[in-house]
GROMACS .gro file of C-alpha atoms in nm:
model
  224
    1MET     CA    1   1.938  -0.233   0.770
    2ARG     CA    2   2.106   0.014   0.533
    3ILE     CA    3   2.410  -0.061   0.321
    4LEU     CA    4   2.606   0.245   0.213
    5THR     CA    5   2.851   0.248  -0.074
    6LEU     CA    6   3.082   0.525  -0.191
    7PHE     CA    7   3.125   0.617  -0.558
    8THR     CA    8   3.252   0.914  -0.752
    9ALA     CA    9   2.947   0.968  -0.967
   10THR     CA   10   2.655   1.195  -1.036
   11ILE     CA   11   2.392   1.137  -0.767
   12LEU     CA   12   2.058   1.034  -0.906
   13ALA     CA   13   1.731   1.171  -0.769
   14PRO     CA   14   1.597   0.985  -0.461
   15ALA     CA   15   1.392   0.683  -0.563
   16PRO     CA   16   1.146   0.459  -0.381
   17ALA     CA   17   1.298   0.159  -0.208
   18LEU     CA   18   1.297  -0.153  -0.423
   19VAL     CA   19   1.182  -0.486  -0.283
   20SER     CA   20   1.107  -0.822  -0.442
   21ALA     CA   21   1.269  -0.764  -0.781
   22GLY     CA   22   1.135  -0.420  -0.859
   23ALA     CA   23   0.831  -0.368  -0.634
   24ILE     CA   24   0.785  -0.023  -0.484
   25ASP     CA   25   0.745  -0.002  -0.105
   26ILE     CA   26   0.514   0.278   0.016
   27GLN     CA   27   0.470   0.368   0.385
   28PHE     CA   28   0.182   0.560   0.545
   29THR     CA   29   0.059   0.677   0.886
   30GLY     CA   30  -0.271   0.803   1.020
   31SER     CA   31  -0.523   0.799   1.303
   32VAL     CA   32  -0.872   0.662   1.357
   33LEU     CA   33  -1.164   0.904   1.311
   34PHE     CA   34  -1.428   0.675   1.456
   35ALA     CA   35  -1.490   0.308   1.531
   36ALA     CA   36  -1.849   0.192   1.498
   37ALA     CA   37  -1.772  -0.173   1.574
   38ALA     CA   38  -1.492  -0.403   1.692
   39PRO     CA   39  -1.378  -0.585   1.376
   40TYR     CA   40  -1.270  -0.940   1.456
   41GLY     CA   41  -1.273  -0.851   1.828
   42ALA     CA   42  -1.015  -0.572   1.802
   43THR     CA   43  -1.089  -0.284   2.041
   44ILE     CA   44  -1.001   0.013   1.821
   45SER     CA   45  -1.103   0.360   1.936
   46ALA     CA   46  -1.092   0.715   1.797
   47GLN     CA   47  -0.741   0.865   1.780
   48THR     CA   48  -0.577   0.521   1.765
   49ALA     CA   49  -0.255   0.554   1.565
   50ILE     CA   50  -0.218   0.373   1.233
   51SER     CA   51   0.094   0.278   1.044
   52GLY     CA   52   0.163   0.046   0.759
   53SER     CA   53   0.293  -0.012   0.410
   54PHE     CA   54   0.209  -0.166   0.078
   55LEU     CA   55   0.403  -0.301  -0.217
   56TYR     CA   56   0.322  -0.281  -0.584
   57ASP     CA   57   0.494  -0.386  -0.903
   58PRO     CA   58   0.483  -0.095  -1.152
   59THR     CA   59   0.506  -0.342  -1.443
   60SER     CA   60   0.182  -0.519  -1.343
   61LEU     CA   61  -0.086  -0.567  -1.605
   62GLN     CA   62  -0.438  -0.440  -1.544
   63THR     CA   63  -0.667  -0.708  -1.397
   64HIS     CA   64  -0.977  -0.513  -1.287
   65THR     CA   65  -1.187  -0.207  -1.368
   66ILE     CA   66  -1.357  -0.068  -1.057
   67SER     CA   67  -1.575   0.245  -1.073
   68GLY     CA   68  -1.378   0.370  -1.371
   69ALA     CA   69  -1.038   0.313  -1.209
   70ALA     CA   70  -0.781   0.067  -1.343
   71GLY     CA   71  -0.704  -0.211  -1.094
   72TYR     CA   72  -0.379  -0.408  -1.077
   73GLU     CA   73  -0.385  -0.722  -0.865
   74GLN     CA   74  -0.072  -0.769  -0.652
   75HIS     CA   75   0.071  -1.089  -0.504
   76PHE     CA   76   0.332  -1.030  -0.233
   77ALA     CA   77   0.372  -1.209   0.101
   78ASP     CA   78   0.259  -0.948   0.357
   79GLY     CA   79   0.247  -0.698   0.073
   80LEU     CA   80  -0.024  -0.496   0.248
   81ILE     CA   81   0.023  -0.425   0.619
   82VAL     CA   82  -0.200  -0.200   0.833
   83ASN     CA   83  -0.136  -0.175   1.208
   84PHE     CA   84  -0.394  -0.021   1.441
   85GLY     CA   85  -0.245   0.076   1.777
   86ALA     CA   86  -0.024  -0.144   1.992
   87GLY     CA   87  -0.065  -0.381   2.282
   88ALA     CA   88  -0.386  -0.550   2.396
   89GLY     CA   89  -0.678  -0.494   2.162
   90ALA     CA   90  -0.461  -0.379   1.873
   91ALA     CA   91  -0.511  -0.510   1.521
   92SER     CA   92  -0.245  -0.605   1.269
   93VAL     CA   93  -0.399  -0.654   0.926
   94HIS     CA   94  -0.206  -0.827   0.647
   95ALA     CA   95  -0.289  -0.930   0.291
   96ASP     CA   96  -0.091  -1.124   0.033
   97ASP     CA   97  -0.344  -1.067  -0.247
   98TYR     CA   98  -0.492  -0.719  -0.308
   99ILE     CA   99  -0.554  -0.457  -0.575
  100VAL     CA  100  -0.385  -0.123  -0.640
  101GLN     CA  101  -0.617   0.110  -0.832
  102VAL     CA  102  -0.520   0.419  -1.030
  103ALA     CA  103  -0.773   0.690  -1.119
  104ASN     CA  104  -0.701   1.006  -1.315
  105ASN     CA  105  -0.875   1.344  -1.278
  106VAL     CA  106  -1.150   1.229  -1.041
  107ALA     CA  107  -1.415   1.496  -0.968
  108GLN     CA  108  -1.403   1.610  -0.603
  109PRO     CA  109  -1.704   1.704  -0.384
  110GLY     CA  110  -1.564   2.053  -0.322
  111GLY     CA  111  -1.488   2.112  -0.689
  112GLY     CA  112  -1.191   2.043  -0.911
  113THR     CA  113  -1.030   1.706  -0.980
  114ALA     CA  114  -0.766   1.485  -0.820
  115ASP     CA  115  -0.549   1.188  -0.905
  116VAL     CA  116  -0.634   0.897  -0.678
  117LEU     CA  117  -0.445   0.583  -0.569
  118THR     CA  118  -0.644   0.313  -0.386
  119VAL     CA  119  -0.521  -0.006  -0.220
  120LEU     CA  120  -0.803  -0.256  -0.177
  121PHE     CA  121  -0.875  -0.593  -0.024
  122ARG     CA  122  -1.234  -0.707  -0.029
  123SER     CA  123  -1.375  -1.057  -0.005
  124ASN     CA  124  -1.683  -1.003  -0.227
  125ASN     CA  125  -1.799  -0.807  -0.531
  126LEU     CA  126  -1.477  -0.834  -0.729
  127SER     CA  127  -1.440  -0.999  -1.068
  128PRO     CA  128  -1.210  -1.181  -1.077
  129ALA     CA  129  -1.222  -1.247  -0.702
  130LEU     CA  130  -0.913  -1.236  -0.484
  131THR     CA  131  -0.792  -1.583  -0.390
  132GLN     CA  132  -0.619  -1.523  -0.055
  133PRO     CA  133  -0.788  -1.418   0.274
  134LEU     CA  134  -0.737  -1.111   0.487
  135VAL     CA  135  -0.522  -1.199   0.790
  136VAL     CA  136  -0.601  -1.020   1.117
  137ASN     CA  137  -0.371  -1.080   1.415
  138GLY     CA  138  -0.244  -1.393   1.245
  139ILE     CA  139  -0.591  -1.542   1.177
  140PRO     CA  140  -0.717  -1.579   0.816
  141GLU     CA  141  -1.061  -1.419   0.770
  142SER     CA  142  -1.276  -1.520   0.474
  143VAL     CA  143  -1.491  -1.203   0.480
  144GLY     CA  144  -1.385  -0.842   0.522
  145VAL     CA  145  -1.264  -0.515   0.371
  146MET     CA  146  -0.941  -0.320   0.409
  147SER     CA  147  -0.905  -0.020   0.183
  148LEU     CA  148  -0.677   0.285   0.162
  149ASN     CA  149  -0.768   0.580  -0.056
  150PHE     CA  150  -0.511   0.853  -0.128
  151SER     CA  151  -0.577   1.171  -0.330
  152GLY     CA  152  -0.332   1.423  -0.473
  153PRO     CA  153  -0.304   1.699  -0.735
  154ASN     CA  154  -0.446   1.618  -1.077
  155SER     CA  155  -0.099   1.668  -1.226
  156LEU     CA  156   0.053   1.355  -1.066
  157TRP     CA  157  -0.021   1.135  -1.366
  158ASN     CA  158  -0.196   1.160  -1.701
  159ASP     CA  159  -0.366   0.821  -1.731
  160THR     CA  160  -0.455   0.512  -1.526
  161THR     CA  161  -0.132   0.315  -1.566
  162LEU     CA  162   0.065   0.235  -1.252
  163PRO     CA  163   0.313   0.519  -1.189
  164PRO     CA  164   0.667   0.374  -1.213
  165TRP     CA  165   0.837   0.628  -0.981
  166PRO     CA  166   0.538   0.781  -0.807
  167PRO     CA  167   0.551   1.129  -0.652
  168LEU     CA  168   0.320   1.004  -0.377
  169ILE     CA  169   0.455   1.159  -0.057
  170GLY     CA  170   0.190   1.380   0.101
  171MET     CA  171  -0.105   1.216  -0.076
  172ALA     CA  172  -0.380   1.182   0.185
  173GLY     CA  173  -0.724   1.035   0.228
  174GLN     CA  174  -0.914   0.781   0.431
  175SER     CA  175  -0.913   0.411   0.507
  176ILE     CA  176  -1.198   0.169   0.577
  177PHE     CA  177  -1.166  -0.149   0.785
  178SER     CA  178  -1.465  -0.380   0.824
  179HIS     CA  179  -1.534  -0.740   0.921
  180LEU     CA  180  -1.814  -0.748   0.661
  181ASP     CA  181  -1.825  -0.672   0.289
  182ASN     CA  182  -2.170  -0.518   0.260
  183GLY     CA  183  -2.089  -0.147   0.254
  184SER     CA  184  -2.073  -0.109   0.632
  185VAL     CA  185  -1.777   0.066   0.797
  186ASP     CA  186  -1.635  -0.061   1.127
  187VAL     CA  187  -1.337   0.175   1.145
  188LEU     CA  188  -1.281   0.495   0.945
  189SER     CA  189  -0.939   0.662   0.957
  190ASN     CA  190  -0.738   0.945   0.810
  191VAL     CA  191  -0.420   0.831   0.633
  192ARG     CA  192  -0.125   1.002   0.465
  193ILE     CA  193   0.166   0.864   0.262
  194THR     CA  194   0.493   0.943   0.442
  195ALA     CA  195   0.750   0.762   0.225
  196PRO     CA  196   0.902   0.594  -0.012
  197GLU     CA  197   1.238   0.639   0.153
  198PRO     CA  198   1.522   0.809  -0.036
  199SER     CA  199   1.747   0.544  -0.182
  200THR     CA  200   2.091   0.492  -0.030
  201PHE     CA  201   2.233   0.332  -0.340
  202ILE     CA  202   2.274   0.400  -0.712
  203LEU     CA  203   2.093   0.142  -0.921
  204ALA     CA  204   2.304   0.161  -1.232
  205LEU     CA  205   2.635   0.120  -1.048
  206CYS     CA  206   2.565  -0.152  -0.796
  207PRO     CA  207   2.314  -0.423  -0.896
  208VAL     CA  208   2.446  -0.671  -0.637
  209MET     CA  209   2.407  -0.420  -0.356
  210VAL     CA  210   2.053  -0.344  -0.475
  211TRP     CA  211   1.965  -0.712  -0.446
  212ALA     CA  212   2.119  -0.739  -0.098
  213CYS     CA  213   1.936  -0.433   0.037
  214ALA     CA  214   1.607  -0.545  -0.119
  215ARG     CA  215   1.648  -0.892   0.032
  216CYS     CA  216   1.714  -0.740   0.375
  217ARG     CA  217   1.399  -0.525   0.354
  218ALA     CA  218   1.190  -0.820   0.237
  219LEU     CA  219   1.303  -1.031   0.535
  220LYS     CA  220   1.232  -0.742   0.772
  221ARG     CA  221   0.877  -0.711   0.632
  222ARG     CA  222   0.807  -1.080   0.686
  223ASN     CA  223   0.888  -1.031   1.056
  224CYS     CA  224   0.642  -0.742   1.109
   0.00000   0.00000   0.00000
């Protein structure tokens, strides 16, 4: 649902969609490279399409340090959604509790450096541990991993704070989905950020409309 309003005003630059009182909503797509196992009984095969989204609050405080990256734990109902395929055998993966990591100027195997954004759920090896399970096709799972790793130019940000209006479109990388948390990989995929969507409203001029549009998007996400 989009709500359009007309004003005589200077148009601001497109901004990520706002949900849940200031959270940024990022969408991504991709496809499976290989599937070595059937996590939680899902029959995922190579070339299976992926789509999904994740939310993060850019005002979050750092909660974790993971391999030199700053981690920011996020708590949103269905804040992380990853859909593998459609129909019988498909997997819809949701998490309410997960970490968004920011790394700056990470050395790359082919040379040079990159800025890296990672979205991570894992059941083990985190301190402090996440408190909510991974949910796969509506069933809570106490053990598992769902991670998304996006790389971009090393000029995207200058430190490891959460970017408030991130220039993330086009950042690409890989995702890992596994029913274990022991370093094994059930499903490896290519992923690419395709949005935040351009805003259809002007924040400074219409705070009530911002709330209404954000509420609509939040309700739509809960019905995914």
